[in-house]
Amino acid sequence: MFYEMRTYTLHIGKMQTYLKHFEENGLPVISRYATLVGWWYTEIGELNQVIHIWAYESLDDRIRKRAALYQDPDWLEGFVPIAFAMLEKMESKLLIPADFSPIK
């Protein structure tokens, strides 16, 4: 299994709006292409961040599915224009579980 951890820093005051928009307009679309492992937001430390982890079978699987997502009109027209306007910064890390990790 292969995981991607994404951390988005939102503009101040946009957390609740972003969460609602993602739940209603983003999650239904991206769920066609990736498996959500978990979704969190910060309240201590660096604030205004959402962290989400997605599972893929392999790096090739991730590349193929993300390419398909980026062609989906529901994503491009229904989610991205509103969501991306609320983002200050985006970060993506590809995570590969160690042999001893309980999550594989």
PDB file of N, CA and C in Angstrom, residues 46-94:
ATOM      1  N   GLU A  46       0.693  24.882  14.655  1.00  0.00           N
ATOM      2  CA  GLU A  46       0.397  25.688  13.467  1.00  0.00           C
ATOM      3  C   GLU A  46      -1.088  25.563  13.152  1.00  0.00           C
ATOM      4  N   LEU A  47      -1.774  26.676  13.180  1.00  0.00           N
ATOM      5  CA  LEU A  47      -3.227  26.679  13.029  1.00  0.00           C
ATOM      6  C   LEU A  47      -3.642  26.811  11.566  1.00  0.00           C
ATOM      7  N   ASN A  48      -4.943  26.658  11.359  1.00  0.00           N
ATOM      8  CA  ASN A  48      -5.549  26.818  10.034  1.00  0.00           C
ATOM      9  C   ASN A  48      -5.049  25.785   9.036  1.00  0.00           C
ATOM     10  N   GLN A  49      -4.799  24.568   9.526  1.00  0.00           N
ATOM     11  CA  GLN A  49      -4.345  23.504   8.635  1.00  0.00           C
ATOM     12  C   GLN A  49      -5.323  22.335   8.649  1.00  0.00           C
ATOM     13  N   VAL A  50      -5.464  21.724   7.481  1.00  0.00           N
ATOM     14  CA  VAL A  50      -6.144  20.436   7.373  1.00  0.00           C
ATOM     15  C   VAL A  50      -5.111  19.433   6.884  1.00  0.00           C
ATOM     16  N   ILE A  51      -5.165  18.244   7.454  1.00  0.00           N
ATOM     17  CA  ILE A  51      -4.245  17.171   7.081  1.00  0.00           C
ATOM     18  C   ILE A  51      -5.097  15.981   6.686  1.00  0.00           C
ATOM     19  N   HIS A  52      -4.826  15.427   5.519  1.00  0.00           N
ATOM     20  CA  HIS A  52      -5.588  14.261   5.084  1.00  0.00           C
ATOM     21  C   HIS A  52      -4.642  13.248   4.469  1.00  0.00           C
ATOM     22  N   ILE A  53      -4.977  11.978   4.672  1.00  0.00           N
ATOM     23  CA  ILE A  53      -4.163  10.879   4.153  1.00  0.00           C
ATOM     24  C   ILE A  53      -5.034  10.034   3.235  1.00  0.00           C
ATOM     25  N   TRP A  54      -4.465   9.718   2.068  1.00  0.00           N
ATOM     26  CA  TRP A  54      -5.145   8.941   1.036  1.00  0.00           C
ATOM     27  C   TRP A  54      -4.341   7.686   0.742  1.00  0.00           C
ATOM     28  N   ALA A  55      -5.024   6.583   0.488  1.00  0.00           N
ATOM     29  CA  ALA A  55      -4.356   5.310   0.198  1.00  0.00           C
ATOM     30  C   ALA A  55      -4.467   4.980  -1.287  1.00  0.00           C
ATOM     31  N   TYR A  56      -3.378   4.424  -1.800  1.00  0.00           N
ATOM     32  CA  TYR A  56      -3.310   3.952  -3.185  1.00  0.00           C
ATOM     33  C   TYR A  56      -2.598   2.606  -3.187  1.00  0.00           C
ATOM     34  N   GLU A  57      -2.795   1.838  -4.231  1.00  0.00           N
ATOM     35  CA  GLU A  57      -2.130   0.537  -4.343  1.00  0.00           C
ATOM     36  C   GLU A  57      -0.633   0.684  -4.599  1.00  0.00           C
ATOM     37  N   SER A  58      -0.253   1.729  -5.330  1.00  0.00           N
ATOM     38  CA  SER A  58       1.145   1.933  -5.714  1.00  0.00           C
ATOM     39  C   SER A  58       1.313   3.374  -6.188  1.00  0.00           C
ATOM     40  N   LEU A  59       2.552   3.759  -6.454  1.00  0.00           N
ATOM     41  CA  LEU A  59       2.802   5.088  -7.007  1.00  0.00           C
ATOM     42  C   LEU A  59       2.148   5.226  -8.380  1.00  0.00           C
ATOM     43  N   ASP A  60       2.232   4.182  -9.199  1.00  0.00           N
ATOM     44  CA  ASP A  60       1.583   4.222 -10.516  1.00  0.00           C
ATOM     45  C   ASP A  60       0.075   4.394 -10.380  1.00  0.00           C
ATOM     46  N   ASP A  61      -0.526   3.706  -9.397  1.00  0.00           N
ATOM     47  CA  ASP A  61      -1.957   3.831  -9.137  1.00  0.00           C
ATOM     48  C   ASP A  61      -2.300   5.272  -8.766  1.00  0.00           C
ATOM     49  N   ARG A  62      -1.477   5.869  -7.916  1.00  0.00           N
ATOM     50  CA  ARG A  62      -1.699   7.257  -7.505  1.00  0.00           C
ATOM     51  C   ARG A  62      -1.607   8.203  -8.699  1.00  0.00           C
ATOM     52  N   ILE A  63      -0.585   8.035  -9.517  1.00  0.00           N
ATOM     53  CA  ILE A  63      -0.397   8.898 -10.687  1.00  0.00           C
ATOM     54  C   ILE A  63      -1.593   8.783 -11.630  1.00  0.00           C
ATOM     55  N   ARG A  64      -2.030   7.570 -11.890  1.00  0.00           N
ATOM     56  CA  ARG A  64      -3.161   7.336 -12.797  1.00  0.00           C
ATOM     57  C   ARG A  64      -4.454   7.948 -12.242  1.00  0.00           C
ATOM     58  N   LYS A  65      -4.719   7.711 -10.962  1.00  0.00           N
ATOM     59  CA  LYS A  65      -5.967   8.198 -10.368  1.00  0.00           C
ATOM     60  C   LYS A  65      -5.979   9.717 -10.212  1.00  0.00           C
ATOM     61  N   ARG A  66      -4.845  10.306  -9.855  1.00  0.00           N
ATOM     62  CA  ARG A  66      -4.797  11.765  -9.744  1.00  0.00           C
ATOM     63  C   ARG A  66      -4.967  12.411 -11.125  1.00  0.00           C
ATOM     64  N   ALA A  67      -4.401  11.797 -12.153  1.00  0.00           N
ATOM     65  CA  ALA A  67      -4.574  12.323 -13.514  1.00  0.00           C
ATOM     66  C   ALA A  67      -6.048  12.297 -13.912  1.00  0.00           C
ATOM     67  N   ALA A  68      -6.743  11.220 -13.564  1.00  0.00           N
ATOM     68  CA  ALA A  68      -8.174  11.124 -13.867  1.00  0.00           C
ATOM     69  C   ALA A  68      -8.964  12.166 -13.074  1.00  0.00           C
ATOM     70  N   LEU A  69      -8.613  12.350 -11.803  1.00  0.00           N
ATOM     71  CA  LEU A  69      -9.277  13.362 -10.977  1.00  0.00           C
ATOM     72  C   LEU A  69      -9.127  14.741 -11.605  1.00  0.00           C
ATOM     73  N   TYR A  70      -7.929  15.054 -12.093  1.00  0.00           N
ATOM     74  CA  TYR A  70      -7.663  16.373 -12.662  1.00  0.00           C
ATOM     75  C   TYR A  70      -8.380  16.600 -13.995  1.00  0.00           C
ATOM     76  N   GLN A  71      -9.008  15.570 -14.526  1.00  0.00           N
ATOM     77  CA  GLN A  71      -9.808  15.701 -15.747  1.00  0.00           C
ATOM     78  C   GLN A  71     -11.309  15.716 -15.452  1.00  0.00           C
ATOM     79  N   ASP A  72     -11.681  15.456 -14.214  1.00  0.00           N
ATOM     80  CA  ASP A  72     -13.093  15.333 -13.839  1.00  0.00           C
ATOM     81  C   ASP A  72     -13.726  16.725 -13.735  1.00  0.00           C
ATOM     82  N   PRO A  73     -14.753  17.013 -14.537  1.00  0.00           N
ATOM     83  CA  PRO A  73     -15.375  18.339 -14.495  1.00  0.00           C
ATOM     84  C   PRO A  73     -16.001  18.665 -13.140  1.00  0.00           C
ATOM     85  N   ASP A  74     -16.479  17.648 -12.422  1.00  0.00           N
ATOM     86  CA  ASP A  74     -17.038  17.907 -11.092  1.00  0.00           C
ATOM     87  C   ASP A  74     -15.963  18.447 -10.154  1.00  0.00           C
ATOM     88  N   TRP A  75     -14.735  17.965 -10.312  1.00  0.00           N
ATOM     89  CA  TRP A  75     -13.606  18.438  -9.510  1.00  0.00           C
ATOM     90  C   TRP A  75     -13.158  19.825  -9.977  1.00  0.00           C
ATOM     91  N   LEU A  76     -12.950  19.943 -11.287  1.00  0.00           N
ATOM     92  CA  LEU A  76     -12.407  21.177 -11.858  1.00  0.00           C
ATOM     93  C   LEU A  76     -13.354  22.365 -11.761  1.00  0.00           C
ATOM     94  N   GLU A  77     -14.644  22.103 -11.907  1.00  0.00           N
ATOM     95  CA  GLU A  77     -15.610  23.194 -11.942  1.00  0.00           C
ATOM     96  C   GLU A  77     -16.402  23.337 -10.650  1.00  0.00           C
ATOM     97  N   GLY A  78     -16.641  22.210  -9.965  1.00  0.00           N
ATOM     98  CA  GLY A  78     -17.481  22.254  -8.773  1.00  0.00           C
ATOM     99  C   GLY A  78     -16.735  22.432  -7.471  1.00  0.00           C
ATOM    100  N   PHE A  79     -15.474  21.990  -7.433  1.00  0.00           N
ATOM    101  CA  PHE A  79     -14.725  22.054  -6.184  1.00  0.00           C
ATOM    102  C   PHE A  79     -13.545  23.023  -6.229  1.00  0.00           C
ATOM    103  N   VAL A  80     -12.684  22.864  -7.194  1.00  0.00           N
ATOM    104  CA  VAL A  80     -11.392  23.569  -7.223  1.00  0.00           C
ATOM    105  C   VAL A  80     -11.501  25.097  -7.157  1.00  0.00           C
ATOM    106  N   PRO A  81     -12.322  25.758  -7.959  1.00  0.00           N
ATOM    107  CA  PRO A  81     -12.300  27.231  -7.940  1.00  0.00           C
ATOM    108  C   PRO A  81     -12.595  27.833  -6.563  1.00  0.00           C
ATOM    109  N   ILE A  82     -13.543  27.261  -5.860  1.00  0.00           N
ATOM    110  CA  ILE A  82     -13.899  27.784  -4.536  1.00  0.00           C
ATOM    111  C   ILE A  82     -12.867  27.365  -3.500  1.00  0.00           C
ATOM    112  N   ALA A  83     -12.489  26.089  -3.516  1.00  0.00           N
ATOM    113  CA  ALA A  83     -11.563  25.568  -2.504  1.00  0.00           C
ATOM    114  C   ALA A  83     -10.188  26.202  -2.604  1.00  0.00           C
ATOM    115  N   PHE A  84      -9.645  26.275  -3.794  1.00  0.00           N
ATOM    116  CA  PHE A  84      -8.279  26.768  -3.943  1.00  0.00           C
ATOM    117  C   PHE A  84      -8.156  28.241  -3.565  1.00  0.00           C
ATOM    118  N   ALA A  85      -9.232  28.990  -3.677  1.00  0.00           N
ATOM    119  CA  ALA A  85      -9.212  30.396  -3.265  1.00  0.00           C
ATOM    120  C   ALA A  85      -9.047  30.537  -1.752  1.00  0.00           C
ATOM    121  N   MET A  86      -9.365  29.488  -1.004  1.00  0.00           N
ATOM    122  CA  MET A  86      -9.243  29.516   0.457  1.00  0.00           C
ATOM    123  C   MET A  86      -7.878  29.038   0.939  1.00  0.00           C
ATOM    124  N   LEU A  87      -7.049  28.515   0.032  1.00  0.00           N
ATOM    125  CA  LEU A  87      -5.768  27.932   0.420  1.00  0.00           C
ATOM    126  C   LEU A  87      -4.640  28.947   0.346  1.00  0.00           C
ATOM    127  N   GLU A  88      -3.821  28.921   1.371  1.00  0.00           N
ATOM    128  CA  GLU A  88      -2.608  29.732   1.400  1.00  0.00           C
ATOM    129  C   GLU A  88      -1.415  28.918   0.921  1.00  0.00           C
ATOM    130  N   LYS A  89      -1.401  27.628   1.279  1.00  0.00           N
ATOM    131  CA  LYS A  89      -0.258  26.768   0.966  1.00  0.00           C
ATOM    132  C   LYS A  89      -0.729  25.318   0.893  1.00  0.00           C
ATOM    133  N   MET A  90      -0.108  24.547  -0.011  1.00  0.00           N
ATOM    134  CA  MET A  90      -0.394  23.116  -0.144  1.00  0.00           C
ATOM    135  C   MET A  90       0.917  22.343  -0.049  1.00  0.00           C
ATOM    136  N   GLU A  91       0.872  21.208   0.656  1.00  0.00           N
ATOM    137  CA  GLU A  91       2.049  20.345   0.780  1.00  0.00           C
ATOM    138  C   GLU A  91       1.594  18.901   0.622  1.00  0.00           C
ATOM    139  N   SER A  92       2.383  18.115  -0.079  1.00  0.00           N
ATOM    140  CA  SER A  92       2.077  16.702  -0.287  1.00  0.00           C
ATOM    141  C   SER A  92       3.316  15.877   0.020  1.00  0.00           C
ATOM    142  N   LYS A  93       3.119  14.800   0.784  1.00  0.00           N
ATOM    143  CA  LYS A  93       4.213  13.877   1.092  1.00  0.00           C
ATOM    144  C   LYS A  93       3.756  12.469   0.747  1.00  0.00           C
ATOM    145  N   LEU A  94       4.609  11.732   0.085  1.00  0.00           N
ATOM    146  CA  LEU A  94       4.320  10.343  -0.232  1.00  0.00           C
ATOM    147  C   LEU A  94       4.926   9.483   0.863  1.00  0.00           C
TER     148      LEU A  94
END
